[in-house]
Amino acid sequence: MGGGFTVLVWVLVAFFVWGGVATVRRYRQRQAAWESGLTARARVVRAWVTAQAVNNTVRRIQWHEYDYTTHDGRAVRFKESGGPRDRGQGEEVLVYYAAHEPDKATASAPQPGKDLAGTVFVLIMLVVGAAVLLSQWASLSGV
């Protein structure tokens, strides 16, 4: 196989690794926010939906942007995906945050088991995808 194909394979593997790192990072941020015991009332500043096409299927992703003030008086604004579709601009919600990363807050109620299961599922899919890609590359290139 040509050098360009090999480069593409490794770029895709790097994408899988980046996805895994980002997934674990967000999982750890949410856990830290839930375990900190710090909460605040936040206001929904903006709500919107993005569309993502995967295998000719459109997937809608709900986004919200929140404003809140930490217990020590810092104003914080953050964005989060995956919230309820009926949550609208101006609505007040409870957010969980860690003192060392208030901009990595979450408006999701604590569900550590569900969050862990989702994280593990995503990681398994990324590993399987990378393994299939590398095995196909190896068989096509004769490695």
XYZ file of N, CA, C and O in Angstrom:
572
model
N 0.840 -1.187 0.000
C 0.000 0.000 0.000
C 0.874 1.235 0.000
O 1.964 1.239 0.533
N 0.330 2.314 -0.523
C 1.086 3.551 -0.642
C 1.296 4.241 0.692
O 0.615 3.968 1.683
N 2.281 5.139 0.699
C 2.606 5.887 1.909
C 1.468 6.780 2.371
O 1.271 6.985 3.564
N 0.687 7.301 1.411
C -0.440 8.161 1.776
C -1.497 7.409 2.565
O -2.084 7.933 3.511
N -1.724 6.151 2.159
C -2.699 5.322 2.877
C -2.221 5.048 4.302
O -3.006 5.100 5.247
N -0.942 4.773 4.447
C -0.378 4.507 5.775
C -0.512 5.738 6.671
O -0.888 5.622 7.843
N -0.242 6.901 6.104
C -0.389 8.143 6.877
C -1.844 8.318 7.309
O -2.122 8.662 8.461
N -2.769 8.067 6.397
C -4.194 8.191 6.723
C -4.590 7.246 7.850
O -5.331 7.628 8.764
N -4.100 6.019 7.810
C -4.407 5.051 8.864
C -3.938 5.586 10.212
O -4.671 5.549 11.198
N -2.729 6.106 10.271
C -2.196 6.593 11.548
C -2.882 7.873 12.003
O -3.035 8.112 13.204
N -3.333 8.683 11.059
C -4.127 9.864 11.437
C -5.446 9.405 12.066
O -5.888 9.956 13.080
N -6.066 8.398 11.479
C -7.319 7.876 12.044
C -7.097 7.240 13.414
O -7.917 7.409 14.322
N -5.990 6.527 13.586
C -5.677 5.955 14.898
C -5.485 7.080 15.918
O -5.973 6.994 17.051
N -4.800 8.134 15.508
C -4.619 9.287 16.403
C -5.971 9.899 16.772
O -6.189 10.318 17.919
N -6.901 9.931 15.827
C -8.252 10.432 16.100
C -8.952 9.561 17.140
O -9.600 10.068 18.056
N -8.824 8.236 17.025
C -9.411 7.326 18.011
C -8.808 7.569 19.396
O -9.524 7.591 20.402
N -7.495 7.738 19.459
C -6.822 7.998 20.742
C -7.301 9.321 21.317
O -7.621 9.419 22.509
N -7.373 10.359 20.479
C -7.858 11.669 20.943
C -9.284 11.541 21.498
O -9.600 12.118 22.543
N -10.142 10.785 20.815
C -11.510 10.587 21.292
C -11.542 9.903 22.647
O -12.337 10.262 23.519
N -10.670 8.928 22.838
C -10.601 8.240 24.126
C -10.134 9.162 25.238
O -10.707 9.170 26.335
N -9.118 9.957 24.959
C -8.604 10.898 25.961
C -9.678 11.927 26.317
O -9.899 12.225 27.496
N -10.362 12.457 25.316
C -11.416 13.453 25.567
C -12.565 12.848 26.374
O -13.118 13.501 27.271
N -12.917 11.608 26.087
C -13.998 10.933 26.812
C -13.635 10.743 28.282
O -14.439 11.025 29.175
N -12.427 10.270 28.531
C -11.982 10.066 29.918
C -11.864 11.405 30.647
O -12.250 11.521 31.816
N -11.366 12.431 29.962
C -11.232 13.752 30.593
C -12.589 14.274 31.044
O -12.749 14.739 32.172
N -13.600 14.188 30.157
C -14.928 14.694 30.529
C -15.534 13.857 31.651
O -16.181 14.387 32.561
N -15.327 12.545 31.634
C -15.809 11.696 32.717
C -15.209 12.144 34.046
O -15.927 12.296 35.045
N -13.910 12.387 34.077
C -13.238 12.800 35.317
C -13.718 14.173 35.774
O -13.868 14.416 36.977
N -13.977 15.088 34.829
C -14.472 16.417 35.194
C -15.856 16.321 35.828
O -16.133 16.988 36.833
N -16.723 15.503 35.253
C -18.068 15.354 35.810
C -18.014 14.702 37.190
O -18.732 15.109 38.103
N -17.171 13.686 37.352
C -17.030 13.037 38.658
C -16.536 14.034 39.700
O -17.047 14.074 40.826
N -15.552 14.843 39.337
C -15.021 15.844 40.274
C -16.105 16.846 40.658
O -16.218 17.236 41.821
N -16.915 17.257 39.689
C -17.992 18.207 39.969
C -19.023 17.592 40.912
O -19.442 18.231 41.884
N -19.417 16.359 40.661
C -20.413 15.704 41.513
C -19.867 15.435 42.915
O -20.578 15.582 43.898
N -18.603 15.014 43.002
C -18.029 14.643 44.294
C -17.603 15.841 45.145
O -17.389 15.685 46.347
N -17.508 17.016 44.550
C -17.034 18.199 45.285
C -18.033 18.665 46.344
O -17.647 19.294 47.322
N -19.322 18.403 46.102
C -20.349 18.884 47.018
C -20.736 20.334 46.754
O -21.601 20.874 47.438
N -20.118 20.980 45.762
C -20.421 22.376 45.448
C -21.507 22.452 44.383
O -21.410 21.792 43.345
N -22.534 23.233 44.671
C -23.622 23.447 43.722
C -23.934 24.933 43.661
O -23.555 25.702 44.551
N -24.621 25.311 42.605
C -25.050 26.704 42.454
C -26.280 26.728 41.560
O -26.526 25.797 40.794
N -27.051 27.787 41.673
C -28.180 28.001 40.769
C -27.610 28.662 39.516
O -26.864 29.623 39.598
N -27.954 28.117 38.361
C -27.475 28.651 37.085
C -28.667 29.031 36.224
O -29.767 28.520 36.394
N -28.404 29.921 35.303
C -29.430 30.363 34.354
C -29.019 29.897 32.962
O -27.847 29.998 32.578
N -29.986 29.359 32.214
C -29.724 28.960 30.833
C -29.657 30.240 29.999
O -30.626 30.981 29.908
N -28.487 30.485 29.431
C -28.277 31.677 28.611
C -28.726 31.421 27.179
O -29.288 32.292 26.523
N -28.489 30.196 26.716
C -28.788 29.860 25.333
C -29.007 28.358 25.225
O -28.381 27.578 25.937
N -29.893 27.961 24.335
C -30.137 26.539 24.052
C -30.201 26.381 22.544
O -30.812 27.188 21.850
N -29.550 25.332 22.019
C -29.568 25.091 20.595
C -29.324 23.613 20.311
O -28.913 22.869 21.176
N -29.590 23.233 19.081
C -29.436 21.846 18.649
C -28.487 21.813 17.459
O -28.577 22.655 16.564
N -27.564 20.850 17.476
C -26.726 20.607 16.304
C -27.101 19.245 15.748
O -27.641 18.397 16.466
N -26.827 19.053 14.491
C -27.112 17.771 13.846
C -25.802 17.141 13.402
O -24.897 17.825 12.936
N -25.731 15.842 13.563
C -24.546 15.093 13.179
C -25.023 13.874 12.392
O -25.878 13.125 12.858
N -24.479 13.701 11.189
C -24.864 12.560 10.364
C -23.856 11.437 10.556
O -22.660 11.624 10.367
N -24.350 10.270 10.970
C -23.518 9.088 11.134
C -24.210 7.947 10.408
O -25.352 7.606 10.728
N -23.526 7.358 9.416
C -24.095 6.260 8.622
C -25.468 6.615 8.061
O -26.422 5.851 8.190
N -25.568 7.788 7.482
C -26.803 8.289 6.865
C -27.953 8.445 7.854
O -29.109 8.461 7.465
N -27.638 8.515 9.141
C -28.640 8.746 10.169
C -28.297 10.056 10.871
O -27.173 10.241 11.320
N -29.269 10.945 10.928
C -29.035 12.229 11.572
C -29.276 12.087 13.072
O -30.296 11.570 13.506
N -28.309 12.543 13.838
C -28.400 12.501 15.302
C -28.437 13.940 15.808
O -27.555 14.732 15.492
N -29.455 14.270 16.567
C -29.588 15.620 17.129
C -28.890 15.679 18.479
O -29.072 14.794 19.305
N -28.110 16.722 18.680
C -27.408 16.900 19.940
C -27.870 18.217 20.555
O -27.731 19.287 19.952
N -28.454 18.129 21.745
C -28.940 19.306 22.460
C -27.788 19.957 23.210
O -27.022 19.282 23.889
N -27.666 21.271 23.087
C -26.626 22.034 23.776
C -27.277 23.110 24.638
O -28.338 23.621 24.291
N -26.614 23.439 25.758
C -27.043 24.551 26.615
C -25.812 25.331 27.048
O -24.742 24.753 27.245
N -25.994 26.618 27.207
C -24.951 27.472 27.771
C -25.512 28.058 29.069
O -26.649 28.533 29.094
N -24.718 27.963 30.141
C -25.175 28.350 31.469
C -24.296 29.447 32.053
O -23.093 29.496 31.798
N -24.897 30.293 32.878
C -24.197 31.286 33.695
C -24.491 30.981 35.154
O -25.644 30.713 35.501
N -23.455 31.040 36.005
C -23.674 30.904 37.438
C -22.553 31.605 38.180
O -21.546 32.011 37.597
N -22.732 31.745 39.482
C -21.725 32.355 40.341
C -21.283 31.328 41.374
O -22.116 30.695 42.022
N -19.968 31.160 41.512
C -19.423 30.191 42.460
C -19.629 30.680 43.884
O -19.976 31.838 44.113
N -19.377 29.798 44.847
C -19.549 30.151 46.255
C -18.620 31.287 46.684
O -18.915 31.996 47.634
N -17.503 31.488 45.956
C -16.595 32.587 46.308
C -16.795 33.822 45.424
O -15.976 34.731 45.427
N -17.897 33.861 44.670
C -18.280 35.066 43.943
C -17.789 35.187 42.507
O -17.997 36.224 41.879
N -17.167 34.151 41.955
C -16.692 34.218 40.561
C -17.842 33.925 39.600
O -18.578 32.957 39.781
N -17.967 34.748 38.571
C -18.963 34.516 37.528
C -18.387 33.521 36.526
O -17.246 33.656 36.096
N -19.196 32.517 36.179
C -18.737 31.456 35.285
C -19.781 31.226 34.204
O -20.981 31.257 34.468
N -19.306 30.974 32.994
C -20.180 30.576 31.890
C -19.592 29.309 31.282
O -18.403 29.215 31.052
N -20.446 28.306 31.037
C -19.974 27.077 30.408
C -21.039 26.510 29.491
O -22.220 26.821 29.607
N -20.589 25.679 28.553
C -21.474 24.996 27.603
C -21.447 23.512 27.910
O -20.431 22.969 28.324
N -22.599 22.866 27.679
C -22.684 21.422 27.909
C -23.644 20.815 26.895
O -24.687 21.389 26.602
N -23.282 19.654 26.386
C -24.161 18.946 25.454
C -24.937 17.870 26.191
O -24.565 17.451 27.277
N -26.029 17.438 25.570
C -26.762 16.297 26.086
C -27.838 16.593 27.099
O -28.381 15.670 27.690
N -28.166 17.827 27.317
C -29.208 18.148 28.290
C -30.603 17.905 27.741
O -30.786 17.559 26.573
N -31.619 18.092 28.585
C -33.006 17.871 28.149
C -33.406 18.844 27.041
O -33.045 20.016 27.060
N -34.169 18.359 26.094
C -34.596 19.185 24.949
C -35.558 20.294 25.364
O -35.648 21.313 24.702
N -36.290 20.086 26.461
C -37.281 21.089 26.848
C -36.721 22.173 27.766
O -37.449 23.060 28.185
N -35.432 22.125 28.071
C -34.808 23.161 28.902
C -34.551 24.379 28.019
O -33.843 24.298 27.031
N -35.148 25.516 28.401
C -35.073 26.695 27.547
C -34.334 27.867 28.162
O -34.008 27.885 29.350
N -34.094 28.848 27.317
C -33.404 30.060 27.724
C -34.141 30.730 28.877
O -35.356 30.821 28.894
N -33.376 31.168 29.878
C -33.926 31.847 31.034
C -34.283 30.920 32.186
O -34.482 31.374 33.318
N -34.353 29.632 31.928
C -34.687 28.662 32.973
C -33.546 28.563 33.983
O -32.383 28.705 33.637
N -33.896 28.320 35.241
C -32.886 28.133 36.283
C -32.733 26.658 36.598
O -33.721 25.928 36.677
N -31.474 26.240 36.762
C -31.163 24.837 37.054
C -30.054 24.776 38.097
O -29.339 25.752 38.321
N -29.914 23.614 38.711
C -28.841 23.383 39.659
C -27.641 22.831 38.899
O -27.780 21.911 38.099
N -26.462 23.422 39.137
C -25.241 22.908 38.520
C -24.289 22.435 39.604
O -24.316 22.921 40.735
N -23.458 21.478 39.251
C -22.437 20.912 40.127
C -21.089 21.325 39.559
O -20.880 21.240 38.351
N -20.179 21.748 40.432
C -18.875 22.179 39.943
C -17.797 21.879 40.972
O -18.066 21.735 42.159
N -16.577 21.773 40.487
C -15.415 21.603 41.356
C -14.746 22.962 41.490
O -14.658 23.716 40.515
N -14.268 23.288 42.679
C -13.679 24.605 42.927
C -12.490 24.894 42.016
O -12.293 26.037 41.594
N -11.706 23.878 41.676
C -10.512 24.088 40.853
C -10.816 24.185 39.357
O -9.977 24.620 38.591
N -12.017 23.796 38.932
C -12.422 23.879 37.525
C -13.893 24.278 37.410
O -14.718 23.506 36.926
N -14.244 25.487 37.818
C -15.663 25.859 37.781
C -16.241 25.930 36.369
O -17.440 25.776 36.191
N -15.394 26.109 35.361
C -15.877 26.164 33.983
C -16.131 24.774 33.396
O -16.616 24.651 32.280
N -15.840 23.729 34.143
C -16.097 22.351 33.716
C -17.274 21.770 34.501
O -17.328 20.580 34.776
N -18.212 22.612 34.830
C -19.377 22.212 35.623
C -20.297 21.320 34.791
O -20.110 21.146 33.590
N -21.307 20.788 35.459
C -22.338 20.012 34.767
C -23.701 20.337 35.361
O -23.823 20.538 36.569
N -24.690 20.376 34.492
C -26.063 20.571 34.938
C -26.793 19.235 35.011
O -27.990 19.194 35.274
N -26.073 18.157 34.790
C -26.657 16.813 34.882
C -26.663 16.352 36.329
O -25.678 16.532 37.043
N -27.754 15.743 36.729
C -27.838 15.188 38.082
C -26.830 14.044 38.210
O -26.551 13.354 37.229
N -26.280 13.852 39.400
C -25.287 12.784 39.580
C -25.827 11.408 39.195
O -26.844 10.972 39.703
N -25.129 10.776 38.278
C -25.434 9.415 37.838
C -24.106 8.723 37.547
O -23.806 8.389 36.400
N -23.279 8.524 38.584
C -21.933 8.009 38.329
C -21.911 6.647 37.649
O -21.061 6.396 36.796
N -22.830 5.762 37.975
C -22.862 4.450 37.334
C -23.182 4.547 35.851
O -22.530 3.923 35.011
N -24.187 5.339 35.524
C -24.575 5.533 34.123
C -23.455 6.228 33.355
O -23.155 5.875 32.214
N -22.817 7.207 33.977
C -21.716 7.933 33.345
C -20.537 6.993 33.079
O -19.939 7.026 32.005
N -20.216 6.144 34.045
C -19.129 5.185 33.872
C -19.460 4.195 32.758
O -18.613 3.905 31.904
N -20.684 3.693 32.735
C -21.083 2.744 31.693
C -20.979 3.378 30.307
O -20.478 2.751 29.364
N -21.417 4.614 30.178
C -21.323 5.313 28.889
C -19.882 5.522 28.466
O -19.527 5.356 27.292
N -19.037 5.871 29.430
C -17.618 6.082 29.142
C -16.962 4.782 28.699
O -16.221 4.750 27.710
N -17.234 3.700 29.410
C -16.662 2.396 29.049
C -17.148 1.974 27.665
O -16.361 1.486 26.842
N -18.420 2.177 27.370
C -18.962 1.824 26.055
C -18.234 2.581 24.948
O -17.827 1.991 23.939
N -18.081 3.886 25.117
C -17.384 4.697 24.103
C -15.951 4.215 23.934
O -15.456 4.071 22.808
N -15.264 3.951 25.038
C -13.879 3.485 24.956
C -13.784 2.133 24.243
O -12.877 1.926 23.423
N -14.709 1.237 24.525
C -14.706 -0.066 23.835
C -14.912 0.132 22.336
O -14.217 -0.478 21.515
N -15.847 0.985 21.961
C -16.097 1.238 20.535
C -14.864 1.837 19.857
O -14.527 1.465 18.726
N -14.176 2.740 20.540
C -12.968 3.339 19.965
C -11.856 2.306 19.808
O -11.165 2.268 18.785
N -11.683 1.452 20.794
C -10.653 0.406 20.715
C -10.992 -0.579 19.598
O -10.115 -0.961 18.809
N -12.240 -0.993 19.511
C -12.654 -1.919 18.449
C -12.440 -1.269 17.080
O -11.913 -1.904 16.154
N -12.834 -0.005 16.951
C -12.641 0.695 15.683
C -11.175 0.772 15.288
O -10.814 0.512 14.131
N -10.317 1.104 16.236
C -8.879 1.180 15.958
C -8.325 -0.200 15.618
O -7.502 -0.345 14.698
N -8.771 -1.227 16.324
C -8.282 -2.586 16.072
C -8.691 -3.069 14.678
O -7.872 -3.655 13.956
N -9.927 -2.815 14.295
C -10.391 -3.209 12.965
C -9.601 -2.460 11.902
O -9.134 -3.044 10.912
N -9.436 -1.172 12.083
C -8.675 -0.367 11.134
C -7.250 -0.886 10.983
O -6.762 -1.087 9.865
N -6.583 -1.129 12.099
C -5.199 -1.603 12.043
C -5.093 -3.010 11.465
O -4.148 -3.306 10.712
N -6.048 -3.876 11.770
C -5.990 -5.230 11.214
C -6.217 -5.199 9.698
O -5.559 -5.929 8.961
N -7.134 -4.371 9.247
C -7.361 -4.232 7.803
C -6.144 -3.640 7.109
O -5.736 -4.085 6.039
N -5.544 -2.643 7.723
C -4.330 -2.034 7.172
C -3.212 -3.062 7.087
O -2.516 -3.160 6.078
N -3.050 -3.860 8.146
C -1.990 -4.870 8.171
C -2.223 -5.914 7.077
O -1.276 -6.327 6.390
N -3.470 -6.344 6.906
C -3.721 -7.377 5.886
C -3.578 -6.819 4.468
O -3.114 -7.524 3.575
N -3.952 -5.568 4.266
C -3.828 -4.959 2.931
C -2.384 -4.607 2.595
O -1.997 -4.657 1.416
N -1.596 -4.239 3.584
C -0.218 -3.830 3.304
C 0.766 -4.980 3.444
O 1.948 -4.813 3.167
N 0.305 -6.142 3.896
C 1.182 -7.302 4.022
C 2.145 -7.234 5.182
O 3.174 -7.892 5.187
N 1.786 -6.451 6.200
C 2.659 -6.328 7.384
C 2.550 -7.550 8.244
O 1.555 -8.138 8.433
